[in-house]
């Protein structure tokens, strides 16, 4: 029986990895520079773990990957596919065109072709407008050769998905095999945010494809092609590589989530502030009862509003690779640029010519000492720069708080080794064992989830049966994704009457999760 699992987190600067046993005890960790392709860094990290521990490849049963590639692609406006959007909404939605509030550069990167056609449903699943097959097929034919993927978004399709599924078949008839995103499989309530998420999902097909291929190739090259490979989601749970290929947008935000989960696991603290310092950014979040506190606001991804549930995170442009320069008065300027994964070639402590936060820390003798050179930089300048960085961290910690009650701060991430065990405004700073690989450990301990989010016409005489049926549906989706049925538990349940809709309309949402079963 395969008893070990490996967690890997690919960041902008470093690729972190950890190997855990059946009891979820961390046996060893690894940190290697991220490579332009996913393959190189992941393979190097796995090779390091297996070599250091002597564990045979055949004894590894699970491999989990967390990645920021999709987030970076949206933020940097790079490698996005050309998308065609069919909005099934009839004439009612024509006043608000697709991409209405998108940043101009992101909209240009997606090069969206779109068509509003008849379709959609009422809140209770009754047809709003019927589909016109000829109209839809003509629109799709016109896009041939001008798009790489298609998104379909219908009014209340999350209540009744029949029209979206029918349109999917027509698209395949006209264009052949092409990636298609159906909005009912991605978002919940909120038509425009669901449409936005669907367009982003369609645009990310190439990015996630390269990630999954690189991950698979690295597993094969290290003798781990027999393991069950899973990808981290933005809510801290896991999905299969096949699911990730279909829903790449669900990987956005998994990096900070994994770090928060890893921090809670390593420290044993249920309520705390977590500061995750990497090579490029410092992400600050809060743990509440052992889980990442979710944002109460709509989540913007690269300037686009979506309806995902994500951790409440404050990101600062502060990391080990952050570039330090001087203004016209000789005062230090912190970032926002970072040398990223080029730290070991461009930072002064490694013989480079760029002054980074790592160099500043080295001059002051603070935190971890790395490299083989001593930067020729005035101590007074470095001290002023470092104090400015500490002030930013303290401000971020203060902003994430919801009350004046004291909370411990858990420092994790490789870049946190550069900082002292103090942050102004906190009474306790915790740096747990294996803090540098908290993100990799966080994804390694992830469960498999299932979710149902529906609007139903709730009648008192069938209330319990309706709830039980939807709960069972969520549990079944988790089991199909690889969860052990005996471990599946309900994490969240929402039962909200929608007073603005007639007919006792009620939104029912179940979120469940269970322990992942490894392959024998």
Short mmCIF file of C-alpha atoms in Angstrom, two decimals:
data_model
loop_
_atom_site.label_atom_id
_atom_site.label_comp_id
_atom_site.label_asym_id
_atom_site.label_seq_id
_atom_site.Cartn_x
_atom_site.Cartn_y
_atom_site.Cartn_z
CA UNK A 1 0.00 0.00 0.00
CA UNK A 2 1.37 3.43 -0.92
CA UNK A 3 1.67 5.33 2.33
CA UNK A 4 3.39 8.63 1.51
CA UNK A 5 2.18 11.79 -0.19
CA UNK A 6 4.01 14.71 -1.75
CA UNK A 7 2.75 18.29 -1.80
CA UNK A 8 4.23 20.80 -4.26
CA UNK A 9 3.60 24.53 -4.56
CA UNK A 10 4.94 26.36 -7.61
CA UNK A 11 5.45 30.03 -6.81
CA UNK A 12 6.86 32.89 -8.84
CA UNK A 13 10.31 32.53 -7.23
CA UNK A 14 10.58 29.08 -5.66
CA UNK A 15 9.00 25.66 -6.00
CA UNK A 16 8.40 24.19 -2.54
CA UNK A 17 7.77 20.53 -1.81
CA UNK A 18 7.09 18.37 1.23
CA UNK A 19 6.70 14.65 1.80
CA UNK A 20 4.25 13.44 4.47
CA UNK A 21 3.56 9.98 5.85
CA UNK A 22 0.21 8.31 6.40
CA UNK A 23 -0.21 10.15 9.71
CA UNK A 24 0.38 13.48 7.90
CA UNK A 25 3.71 14.00 9.66
CA UNK A 26 6.15 16.01 7.55
CA UNK A 27 9.22 13.87 6.83
CA UNK A 28 11.23 16.30 4.70
CA UNK A 29 10.91 19.50 2.68
CA UNK A 30 12.63 20.94 -0.39
CA UNK A 31 12.93 24.39 -1.96
CA UNK A 32 14.29 24.87 -5.48
CA UNK A 33 14.14 27.78 -7.94
CA UNK A 34 11.02 27.85 -10.13
CA UNK A 35 11.77 27.25 -13.79
CA UNK A 36 10.12 28.79 -16.85
CA UNK A 37 8.49 25.43 -17.45
CA UNK A 38 6.74 23.64 -14.60
CA UNK A 39 8.62 20.43 -15.32
CA UNK A 40 12.13 21.47 -14.28
CA UNK A 41 11.37 22.89 -10.85
CA UNK A 42 8.89 20.17 -9.88
CA UNK A 43 11.24 17.38 -10.97
CA UNK A 44 14.14 18.90 -9.05
CA UNK A 45 12.01 19.22 -5.89
CA UNK A 46 10.79 15.61 -6.08
CA UNK A 47 14.30 14.30 -6.78
CA UNK A 48 15.56 16.19 -3.72
CA UNK A 49 12.87 14.72 -1.46
CA UNK A 50 13.36 11.13 -2.61
CA UNK A 51 17.15 11.42 -2.40
CA UNK A 52 17.12 12.97 1.07
CA UNK A 53 14.62 10.53 2.60
CA UNK A 54 15.52 7.35 0.75
CA UNK A 55 11.80 6.66 0.29
CA UNK A 56 11.13 4.53 -2.78
CA UNK A 57 9.00 6.01 -5.55
CA UNK A 58 6.65 3.00 -5.34
CA UNK A 59 5.73 3.99 -1.77
CA UNK A 60 4.31 7.36 -2.87
CA UNK A 61 0.57 7.21 -3.48
CA UNK A 62 -0.48 10.85 -3.82
CA UNK A 63 1.00 13.99 -5.37
CA UNK A 64 -0.72 17.38 -4.98
CA UNK A 65 0.17 20.56 -6.84
CA UNK A 66 -0.65 24.14 -6.00
CA UNK A 67 0.17 26.74 -8.63
CA UNK A 68 -0.15 30.47 -9.27
CA UNK A 69 0.25 30.14 -13.04
CA UNK A 70 -3.39 30.97 -13.83
CA UNK A 71 -3.41 33.94 -11.47
CA UNK A 72 -0.18 35.25 -12.99
CA UNK A 73 -1.49 34.84 -16.54
CA UNK A 74 -4.50 37.06 -15.77
CA UNK A 75 -2.52 39.64 -13.79
CA UNK A 76 0.22 39.82 -16.43
CA UNK A 77 -2.24 39.58 -19.39
CA UNK A 78 -0.15 36.81 -20.97
CA UNK A 79 -0.90 33.56 -22.80
CA UNK A 80 -4.67 33.96 -22.76
CA UNK A 81 -6.76 32.24 -25.42
CA UNK A 82 -9.13 34.05 -27.79
CA UNK A 83 -12.66 33.47 -26.51
CA UNK A 84 -16.09 33.43 -28.11
CA UNK A 85 -19.05 34.09 -25.77
CA UNK A 86 -22.65 33.07 -26.32
CA UNK A 87 -24.96 34.81 -23.85
CA UNK A 88 -28.30 33.02 -23.63
CA UNK A 89 -30.39 35.87 -22.35
CA UNK A 90 -32.70 37.14 -25.02
CA UNK A 91 -33.04 40.88 -25.58
CA UNK A 92 -33.37 41.64 -21.86
CA UNK A 93 -29.61 41.87 -21.16
CA UNK A 94 -28.48 43.84 -24.22
CA UNK A 95 -28.08 47.06 -22.20
CA UNK A 96 -24.99 45.65 -20.41
CA UNK A 97 -22.56 44.16 -22.94
CA UNK A 98 -19.97 41.53 -21.99
CA UNK A 99 -16.67 42.87 -20.59
CA UNK A 100 -18.43 46.13 -19.68
CA UNK A 101 -16.27 46.72 -16.60
CA UNK A 102 -13.11 44.87 -17.61
CA UNK A 103 -9.74 46.65 -17.72
CA UNK A 104 -9.03 47.57 -21.33
CA UNK A 105 -5.72 45.69 -21.50
CA UNK A 106 -7.25 42.44 -20.19
CA UNK A 107 -10.19 42.70 -22.58
CA UNK A 108 -7.71 43.20 -25.42
CA UNK A 109 -5.73 40.14 -24.33
CA UNK A 110 -8.84 37.93 -24.48
CA UNK A 111 -9.97 39.42 -27.84
CA UNK A 112 -13.55 38.39 -27.08
CA UNK A 113 -16.06 37.69 -29.85
CA UNK A 114 -19.57 37.70 -28.44
CA UNK A 115 -23.21 37.28 -29.39
CA UNK A 116 -26.36 37.77 -27.32
CA UNK A 117 -28.99 35.24 -28.42
CA UNK A 118 -32.39 34.10 -27.21
CA UNK A 119 -32.42 31.79 -24.23
CA UNK A 120 -32.37 31.66 -20.44
CA UNK A 121 -34.71 30.62 -17.65
CA UNK A 122 -36.83 32.11 -14.92
CA UNK A 123 -35.64 31.69 -11.29
CA UNK A 124 -37.75 28.52 -10.94
CA UNK A 125 -36.43 26.85 -14.08
CA UNK A 126 -39.23 27.83 -16.46
CA UNK A 127 -38.08 28.92 -19.93
CA UNK A 128 -37.52 32.66 -20.29
CA UNK A 129 -36.82 32.58 -24.04
CA UNK A 130 -36.47 29.60 -26.35
CA UNK A 131 -33.25 28.91 -28.21
CA UNK A 132 -33.07 29.55 -31.95
CA UNK A 133 -30.75 26.87 -33.29
CA UNK A 134 -30.05 28.51 -36.66
CA UNK A 135 -29.11 31.80 -34.99
CA UNK A 136 -26.64 30.10 -32.65
CA UNK A 137 -25.07 27.89 -35.28
CA UNK A 138 -24.60 30.89 -37.61
CA UNK A 139 -22.86 32.89 -34.88
CA UNK A 140 -20.53 30.01 -34.07
CA UNK A 141 -19.67 29.39 -37.73
CA UNK A 142 -18.72 33.05 -38.07
CA UNK A 143 -16.10 32.58 -35.33
CA UNK A 144 -14.36 29.64 -37.00
CA UNK A 145 -10.61 30.28 -37.03
CA UNK A 146 -10.99 33.48 -34.97
CA UNK A 147 -11.37 31.94 -31.49
CA UNK A 148 -9.62 29.23 -29.47
CA UNK A 149 -12.30 28.50 -26.85
CA UNK A 150 -15.98 29.17 -26.19
CA UNK A 151 -17.92 30.27 -23.08
CA UNK A 152 -21.70 29.85 -22.80
CA UNK A 153 -23.64 31.74 -20.15
CA UNK A 154 -27.42 31.57 -19.74
CA UNK A 155 -29.75 33.38 -17.36
CA UNK A 156 -30.38 31.12 -14.33
CA UNK A 157 -28.54 28.25 -16.01
CA UNK A 158 -27.39 27.21 -12.53
CA UNK A 159 -31.05 26.35 -11.89
CA UNK A 160 -31.64 24.60 -15.22
CA UNK A 161 -28.63 23.66 -17.34
CA UNK A 162 -30.49 22.06 -20.26
CA UNK A 163 -30.08 24.97 -22.72
CA UNK A 164 -26.34 25.37 -22.07
CA UNK A 165 -25.79 21.64 -22.61
CA UNK A 166 -27.76 21.71 -25.86
CA UNK A 167 -25.77 24.70 -27.14
CA UNK A 168 -22.54 22.88 -26.28
CA UNK A 169 -23.45 20.12 -28.73
CA UNK A 170 -24.25 22.61 -31.50
CA UNK A 171 -20.87 24.28 -30.98
CA UNK A 172 -19.07 20.95 -31.26
CA UNK A 173 -21.03 20.18 -34.43
CA UNK A 174 -19.90 23.44 -36.02
CA UNK A 175 -16.33 23.81 -34.72
CA UNK A 176 -15.26 20.28 -33.89
CA UNK A 177 -13.31 19.59 -30.69
CA UNK A 178 -12.81 22.96 -28.99
CA UNK A 179 -12.67 23.83 -25.26
CA UNK A 180 -16.12 24.90 -24.05
CA UNK A 181 -16.96 26.42 -20.67
CA UNK A 182 -20.58 26.19 -19.50
CA UNK A 183 -21.29 28.75 -16.81
CA UNK A 184 -23.53 26.52 -14.68
CA UNK A 185 -20.49 24.36 -13.93
CA UNK A 186 -18.49 27.28 -12.56
CA UNK A 187 -20.41 30.05 -10.84
CA UNK A 188 -23.54 30.41 -8.78
CA UNK A 189 -25.82 33.43 -8.40
CA UNK A 190 -24.95 36.71 -10.05
CA UNK A 191 -25.24 36.61 -13.82
CA UNK A 192 -22.45 39.00 -14.83
CA UNK A 193 -19.89 37.67 -12.30
CA UNK A 194 -20.69 34.12 -13.51
CA UNK A 195 -20.23 35.25 -17.10
CA UNK A 196 -16.91 36.89 -16.21
CA UNK A 197 -15.67 33.73 -14.51
CA UNK A 198 -16.68 31.65 -17.54
CA UNK A 199 -14.76 33.90 -19.94
CA UNK A 200 -11.65 33.79 -17.75
CA UNK A 201 -11.94 30.03 -17.45
CA UNK A 202 -12.09 29.64 -21.23
CA UNK A 203 -9.11 31.96 -21.68
CA UNK A 204 -6.88 29.93 -19.35
CA UNK A 205 -6.94 26.66 -21.29
CA UNK A 206 -3.37 26.79 -22.59
CA UNK A 207 -1.91 27.90 -19.26
CA UNK A 208 -3.43 25.06 -17.24
CA UNK A 209 -2.63 22.62 -20.02
CA UNK A 210 1.07 23.40 -19.73
CA UNK A 211 0.92 23.14 -15.93
CA UNK A 212 -0.75 19.73 -15.98
CA UNK A 213 1.54 18.41 -18.71
CA UNK A 214 4.61 19.66 -16.86
CA UNK A 215 3.38 18.09 -13.63
CA UNK A 216 2.67 14.77 -15.35
CA UNK A 217 6.05 14.75 -17.07
CA UNK A 218 7.84 15.50 -13.81
CA UNK A 219 6.00 12.66 -12.06
CA UNK A 220 6.90 10.27 -14.89
CA UNK A 221 10.54 11.35 -14.90
CA UNK A 222 10.82 10.68 -11.17
CA UNK A 223 9.07 7.31 -11.28
CA UNK A 224 5.81 8.61 -9.85
CA UNK A 225 3.55 8.17 -12.85
CA UNK A 226 1.54 5.60 -10.84
CA UNK A 227 0.39 8.12 -8.18
CA UNK A 228 -2.96 9.91 -8.00
CA UNK A 229 -2.24 13.48 -9.09
CA UNK A 230 -4.41 16.27 -7.68
CA UNK A 231 -4.50 20.06 -8.12
CA UNK A 232 -5.26 22.61 -5.40
CA UNK A 233 -8.40 24.78 -5.58
CA UNK A 234 -9.02 28.28 -4.30
CA UNK A 235 -11.06 26.98 -1.33
CA UNK A 236 -8.23 24.77 -0.04
CA UNK A 237 -9.61 21.48 -1.34
CA UNK A 238 -8.35 19.32 -4.20
CA UNK A 239 -9.54 18.33 -7.65
CA UNK A 240 -8.28 15.87 -10.23
CA UNK A 241 -5.97 16.94 -13.03
CA UNK A 242 -8.83 16.30 -15.47
CA UNK A 243 -11.13 18.61 -13.52
CA UNK A 244 -8.42 21.28 -13.34
CA UNK A 245 -7.99 21.11 -17.12
CA UNK A 246 -11.73 21.81 -17.49
CA UNK A 247 -11.91 24.44 -14.73
CA UNK A 248 -8.55 26.25 -14.51
CA UNK A 249 -10.15 29.34 -12.99
CA UNK A 250 -10.79 27.32 -9.81
CA UNK A 251 -7.03 27.20 -9.15
CA UNK A 252 -6.86 30.98 -8.71
CA UNK A 253 -6.11 31.91 -5.11
CA UNK A 254 -4.96 28.44 -4.07
CA UNK A 255 -1.46 29.67 -3.14
CA UNK A 256 -2.48 31.89 -0.19
CA UNK A 257 -5.11 29.34 0.85
CA UNK A 258 -2.52 26.57 1.03
CA UNK A 259 -0.20 28.72 3.10
CA UNK A 260 -2.97 29.55 5.57
CA UNK A 261 -3.93 25.89 5.90
CA UNK A 262 -0.30 24.87 6.27
CA UNK A 263 0.29 27.52 8.93
CA UNK A 264 -2.68 26.28 10.97
CA UNK A 265 -1.55 22.67 10.62
CA UNK A 266 2.08 23.33 11.57
CA UNK A 267 1.40 25.70 14.46
CA UNK A 268 -1.66 24.01 15.92
CA UNK A 269 -3.28 27.44 16.23
CA UNK A 270 -6.92 27.87 15.18
CA UNK A 271 -7.18 31.65 15.46
CA UNK A 272 -4.24 33.70 14.24
CA UNK A 273 -2.91 36.07 11.62
CA UNK A 274 -0.71 34.44 8.98
CA UNK A 275 2.04 36.28 7.13
CA UNK A 276 3.35 34.27 4.16
CA UNK A 277 6.49 35.83 2.72
CA UNK A 278 7.73 34.51 -0.60
CA UNK A 279 10.21 35.82 -3.11
CA UNK A 280 7.85 38.36 -4.64
CA UNK A 281 4.99 39.13 -2.23
CA UNK A 282 3.91 38.91 1.38
CA UNK A 283 0.34 37.62 1.72
CA UNK A 284 -1.46 38.37 4.98
CA UNK A 285 -4.57 36.45 5.97
CA UNK A 286 -6.48 35.35 9.04
CA UNK A 287 -7.36 31.97 10.48
CA UNK A 288 -10.73 31.58 12.17
CA UNK A 289 -11.42 28.25 13.86
CA UNK A 290 -8.65 26.69 11.83
CA UNK A 291 -9.96 27.79 8.41
CA UNK A 292 -8.99 30.76 6.23
CA UNK A 293 -11.37 33.67 6.75
CA UNK A 294 -13.32 34.19 3.54
CA UNK A 295 -13.73 37.57 1.90
CA UNK A 296 -17.21 39.02 2.38
CA UNK A 297 -16.83 41.11 -0.76
CA UNK A 298 -17.00 40.15 -4.42
CA UNK A 299 -13.59 38.97 -5.54
CA UNK A 300 -11.74 40.88 -8.24
CA UNK A 301 -9.31 38.81 -10.32
CA UNK A 302 -6.99 41.00 -12.34
CA UNK A 303 -9.60 43.77 -12.20
CA UNK A 304 -12.56 41.53 -13.12
CA UNK A 305 -15.38 40.93 -10.65
CA UNK A 306 -16.31 37.28 -10.11
CA UNK A 307 -18.48 35.43 -7.60
CA UNK A 308 -15.89 33.05 -6.14
CA UNK A 309 -15.42 32.50 -2.45
CA UNK A 310 -11.78 33.25 -1.68
CA UNK A 311 -9.69 33.96 1.41
CA UNK A 312 -9.54 37.53 2.64
CA UNK A 313 -5.94 38.33 1.70
CA UNK A 314 -3.84 41.50 1.76
CA UNK A 315 -0.90 41.19 -0.64
CA UNK A 316 2.14 43.41 -0.24
CA UNK A 317 4.95 43.79 -2.78
CA UNK A 318 7.46 42.59 -0.19
CA UNK A 319 9.52 39.43 -0.61
CA UNK A 320 13.04 38.08 -0.60
CA UNK A 321 13.52 39.15 -4.21
CA UNK A 322 11.99 42.63 -3.85
CA UNK A 323 14.22 45.21 -5.54
CA UNK A 324 15.47 48.07 -3.35
CA UNK A 325 16.40 51.34 -5.08
CA UNK A 326 16.96 54.94 -4.02
CA UNK A 327 14.97 58.02 -4.91
CA UNK A 328 16.40 61.42 -5.86
CA UNK A 329 17.02 62.20 -2.18
CA UNK A 330 18.80 58.94 -1.51
CA UNK A 331 15.88 57.46 0.44
CA UNK A 332 15.08 53.75 -0.08
CA UNK A 333 12.27 52.75 -2.45
CA UNK A 334 10.77 49.30 -1.79
CA UNK A 335 9.76 47.42 -4.96
CA UNK A 336 7.28 46.74 -6.37
CA UNK A 337 9.64 45.00 -8.80
CA UNK A 338 11.14 41.65 -7.84
CA UNK A 339 13.91 39.54 -9.36
CA UNK A 340 11.68 36.51 -8.69
CA UNK A 341 13.25 33.15 -9.49
CA UNK A 342 16.40 34.96 -10.71
CA UNK A 343 17.32 35.74 -7.10
CA UNK A 344 20.29 33.36 -7.08
CA UNK A 345 21.82 35.08 -10.11
CA UNK A 346 20.83 38.74 -9.71
CA UNK A 347 20.96 39.38 -5.93
CA UNK A 348 24.22 40.86 -4.63
CA UNK A 349 24.78 38.08 -2.09
CA UNK A 350 25.05 35.71 -5.06
CA UNK A 351 27.35 37.96 -7.09
CA UNK A 352 24.65 39.87 -8.98
CA UNK A 353 24.19 43.62 -9.31
CA UNK A 354 20.63 44.11 -8.04
CA UNK A 355 20.02 45.14 -4.43
CA UNK A 356 17.20 43.04 -2.98
CA UNK A 357 15.57 42.63 0.40
CA UNK A 358 17.68 39.50 0.85
CA UNK A 359 20.83 41.63 0.48
CA UNK A 360 19.52 44.22 2.96
CA UNK A 361 18.80 41.53 5.52
CA UNK A 362 22.29 40.10 5.01
CA UNK A 363 23.97 43.46 5.59
CA UNK A 364 22.03 43.94 8.84
CA UNK A 365 22.66 40.37 10.00
CA UNK A 366 18.93 39.79 10.40
CA UNK A 367 17.31 36.42 9.84
CA UNK A 368 18.78 33.71 7.63
CA UNK A 369 22.19 34.33 6.09
CA UNK A 370 22.49 33.04 2.51
CA UNK A 371 24.77 33.59 -0.45
CA UNK A 372 28.55 33.88 -0.66
CA UNK A 373 29.09 37.63 -1.12
CA UNK A 374 28.69 40.59 1.21
CA UNK A 375 26.92 43.53 -0.48
CA UNK A 376 28.85 46.81 -0.49
CA UNK A 377 25.89 48.92 0.61
CA UNK A 378 25.80 51.48 3.48
CA UNK A 379 24.36 50.00 6.66
CA UNK A 380 22.30 53.14 7.30
CA UNK A 381 20.57 52.80 3.92
CA UNK A 382 19.81 49.14 4.57
CA UNK A 383 18.47 49.90 8.03
CA UNK A 384 16.11 52.56 6.66
CA UNK A 385 14.91 50.15 3.94
CA UNK A 386 14.35 47.33 6.42
CA UNK A 387 12.43 49.53 8.83
CA UNK A 388 10.20 50.64 5.97
CA UNK A 389 9.46 47.00 5.11
CA UNK A 390 8.68 46.15 8.74
CA UNK A 391 6.33 49.13 8.91
CA UNK A 392 4.48 47.85 5.83
CA UNK A 393 4.08 44.43 7.41
CA UNK A 394 2.79 45.92 10.66
CA UNK A 395 0.28 48.05 8.73
CA UNK A 396 -0.91 45.02 6.79
CA UNK A 397 -1.35 42.98 9.97
CA UNK A 398 -3.35 45.81 11.51
CA UNK A 399 -5.58 46.07 8.41
CA UNK A 400 -6.47 42.37 8.40
CA UNK A 401 -7.70 42.48 12.00
CA UNK A 402 -11.41 42.69 12.71
CA UNK A 403 -11.05 43.66 16.38
CA UNK A 404 -8.52 45.01 18.83
CA UNK A 405 -8.17 41.62 20.52
CA UNK A 406 -4.56 40.38 20.43
CA UNK A 407 -3.82 37.56 18.02
CA UNK A 408 -0.57 35.70 17.41
CA UNK A 409 1.16 36.10 14.05
CA UNK A 410 2.38 32.97 12.30
CA UNK A 411 5.31 33.61 9.96
CA UNK A 412 5.61 31.15 7.07
CA UNK A 413 7.17 31.06 3.61
CA UNK A 414 10.84 31.02 2.67
CA UNK A 415 11.07 34.81 2.65
CA UNK A 416 9.95 35.05 6.28
CA UNK A 417 13.37 33.72 7.32
CA UNK A 418 14.71 37.20 6.56
CA UNK A 419 12.67 38.79 9.36
CA UNK A 420 13.17 38.94 13.13
CA UNK A 421 10.72 37.36 15.57
CA UNK A 422 8.89 40.62 16.12
CA UNK A 423 6.28 42.65 14.32
CA UNK A 424 5.02 45.91 15.80
CA UNK A 425 1.50 45.68 17.17
CA UNK A 426 1.65 41.95 17.92
CA UNK A 427 2.33 40.22 21.22
CA UNK A 428 3.52 36.88 19.80
CA UNK A 429 5.23 35.79 16.59
CA UNK A 430 5.28 32.07 15.81
CA UNK A 431 7.65 30.51 13.30
CA UNK A 432 6.71 26.80 13.27
CA UNK A 433 8.92 23.94 12.15
CA UNK A 434 8.98 23.57 8.35
CA UNK A 435 7.62 27.11 8.02
CA UNK A 436 9.37 27.54 4.66
CA UNK A 437 7.21 24.84 3.06
CA UNK A 438 3.85 25.71 4.66
CA UNK A 439 2.28 26.16 1.21
CA UNK A 440 3.38 22.71 0.03
CA UNK A 441 2.22 21.11 3.29
CA UNK A 442 -1.09 22.97 3.00
CA UNK A 443 -1.85 21.46 -0.40
CA UNK A 444 -0.64 18.01 0.74
CA UNK A 445 -3.19 17.84 3.55
CA UNK A 446 -6.08 18.99 1.35
CA UNK A 447 -9.37 17.11 1.26
CA UNK A 448 -11.62 16.45 -1.73
CA UNK A 449 -14.76 18.54 -1.85
CA UNK A 450 -18.22 18.47 -3.38
CA UNK A 451 -20.70 21.32 -3.63
CA UNK A 452 -24.31 21.98 -4.57
CA UNK A 453 -25.73 25.49 -4.95
CA UNK A 454 -29.36 25.68 -6.10
CA UNK A 455 -32.46 27.83 -5.94
CA UNK A 456 -35.55 25.73 -5.26
CA UNK A 457 -39.22 26.40 -4.64
CA UNK A 458 -39.27 25.22 -1.02
CA UNK A 459 -42.46 23.66 0.29
CA UNK A 460 -42.82 22.92 3.99
CA UNK A 461 -44.12 19.40 3.39
CA UNK A 462 -41.02 18.33 1.44
CA UNK A 463 -38.42 20.54 3.10
CA UNK A 464 -36.43 17.79 4.80
CA UNK A 465 -36.51 15.56 1.73
CA UNK A 466 -35.26 18.41 -0.45
CA UNK A 467 -32.38 19.22 1.90
CA UNK A 468 -31.43 15.55 2.20
CA UNK A 469 -31.46 15.08 -1.57
CA UNK A 470 -29.18 18.07 -2.19
CA UNK A 471 -26.86 17.06 0.64
CA UNK A 472 -26.56 13.56 -0.81
CA UNK A 473 -25.83 15.04 -4.23
CA UNK A 474 -22.94 17.09 -2.79
CA UNK A 475 -21.58 14.03 -0.96
CA UNK A 476 -21.77 11.94 -4.12
CA UNK A 477 -19.83 14.56 -6.09
CA UNK A 478 -17.03 14.43 -3.49
CA UNK A 479 -16.94 10.62 -3.58
CA UNK A 480 -16.75 10.64 -7.38
CA UNK A 481 -13.80 13.04 -7.11
CA UNK A 482 -11.92 10.55 -4.93
CA UNK A 483 -13.06 11.14 -1.35
CA UNK A 484 -13.38 8.28 1.14
CA UNK A 485 -17.16 8.04 1.71
CA UNK A 486 -16.70 7.29 5.42
CA UNK A 487 -14.84 10.60 5.97
CA UNK A 488 -17.09 13.02 4.07
CA UNK A 489 -18.52 15.75 6.29
CA UNK A 490 -20.69 18.80 5.68
CA UNK A 491 -18.50 21.90 6.01
CA UNK A 492 -21.03 24.57 5.11
CA UNK A 493 -24.81 24.67 4.76
CA UNK A 494 -26.82 27.68 3.65
CA UNK A 495 -30.61 27.79 3.59
CA UNK A 496 -31.61 31.33 2.61
CA UNK A 497 -35.17 32.40 1.63
CA UNK A 498 -35.09 34.83 -1.31
CA UNK A 499 -37.79 37.31 -0.42
CA UNK A 500 -37.42 39.22 -3.70
CA UNK A 501 -38.54 36.16 -5.68
CA UNK A 502 -42.04 34.62 -5.61
CA UNK A 503 -43.02 31.06 -4.81
CA UNK A 504 -41.04 30.44 -1.57
CA UNK A 505 -37.79 30.55 -3.54
CA UNK A 506 -34.88 29.43 -1.35
CA UNK A 507 -31.19 29.22 -2.04
CA UNK A 508 -29.72 25.93 -0.79
CA UNK A 509 -25.97 25.44 -0.67
CA UNK A 510 -24.03 22.45 0.67
CA UNK A 511 -20.22 22.25 0.79
CA UNK A 512 -18.78 18.88 1.86
CA UNK A 513 -15.26 17.43 1.99
CA UNK A 514 -13.59 14.12 2.78
CA UNK A 515 -10.16 12.51 2.98
CA UNK A 516 -8.58 11.62 -0.36
CA UNK A 517 -8.07 7.93 -1.09
CA UNK A 518 -4.62 7.07 -2.45
CA UNK A 519 -4.05 4.40 -5.06
CA UNK A 520 -2.80 1.03 -3.88
#
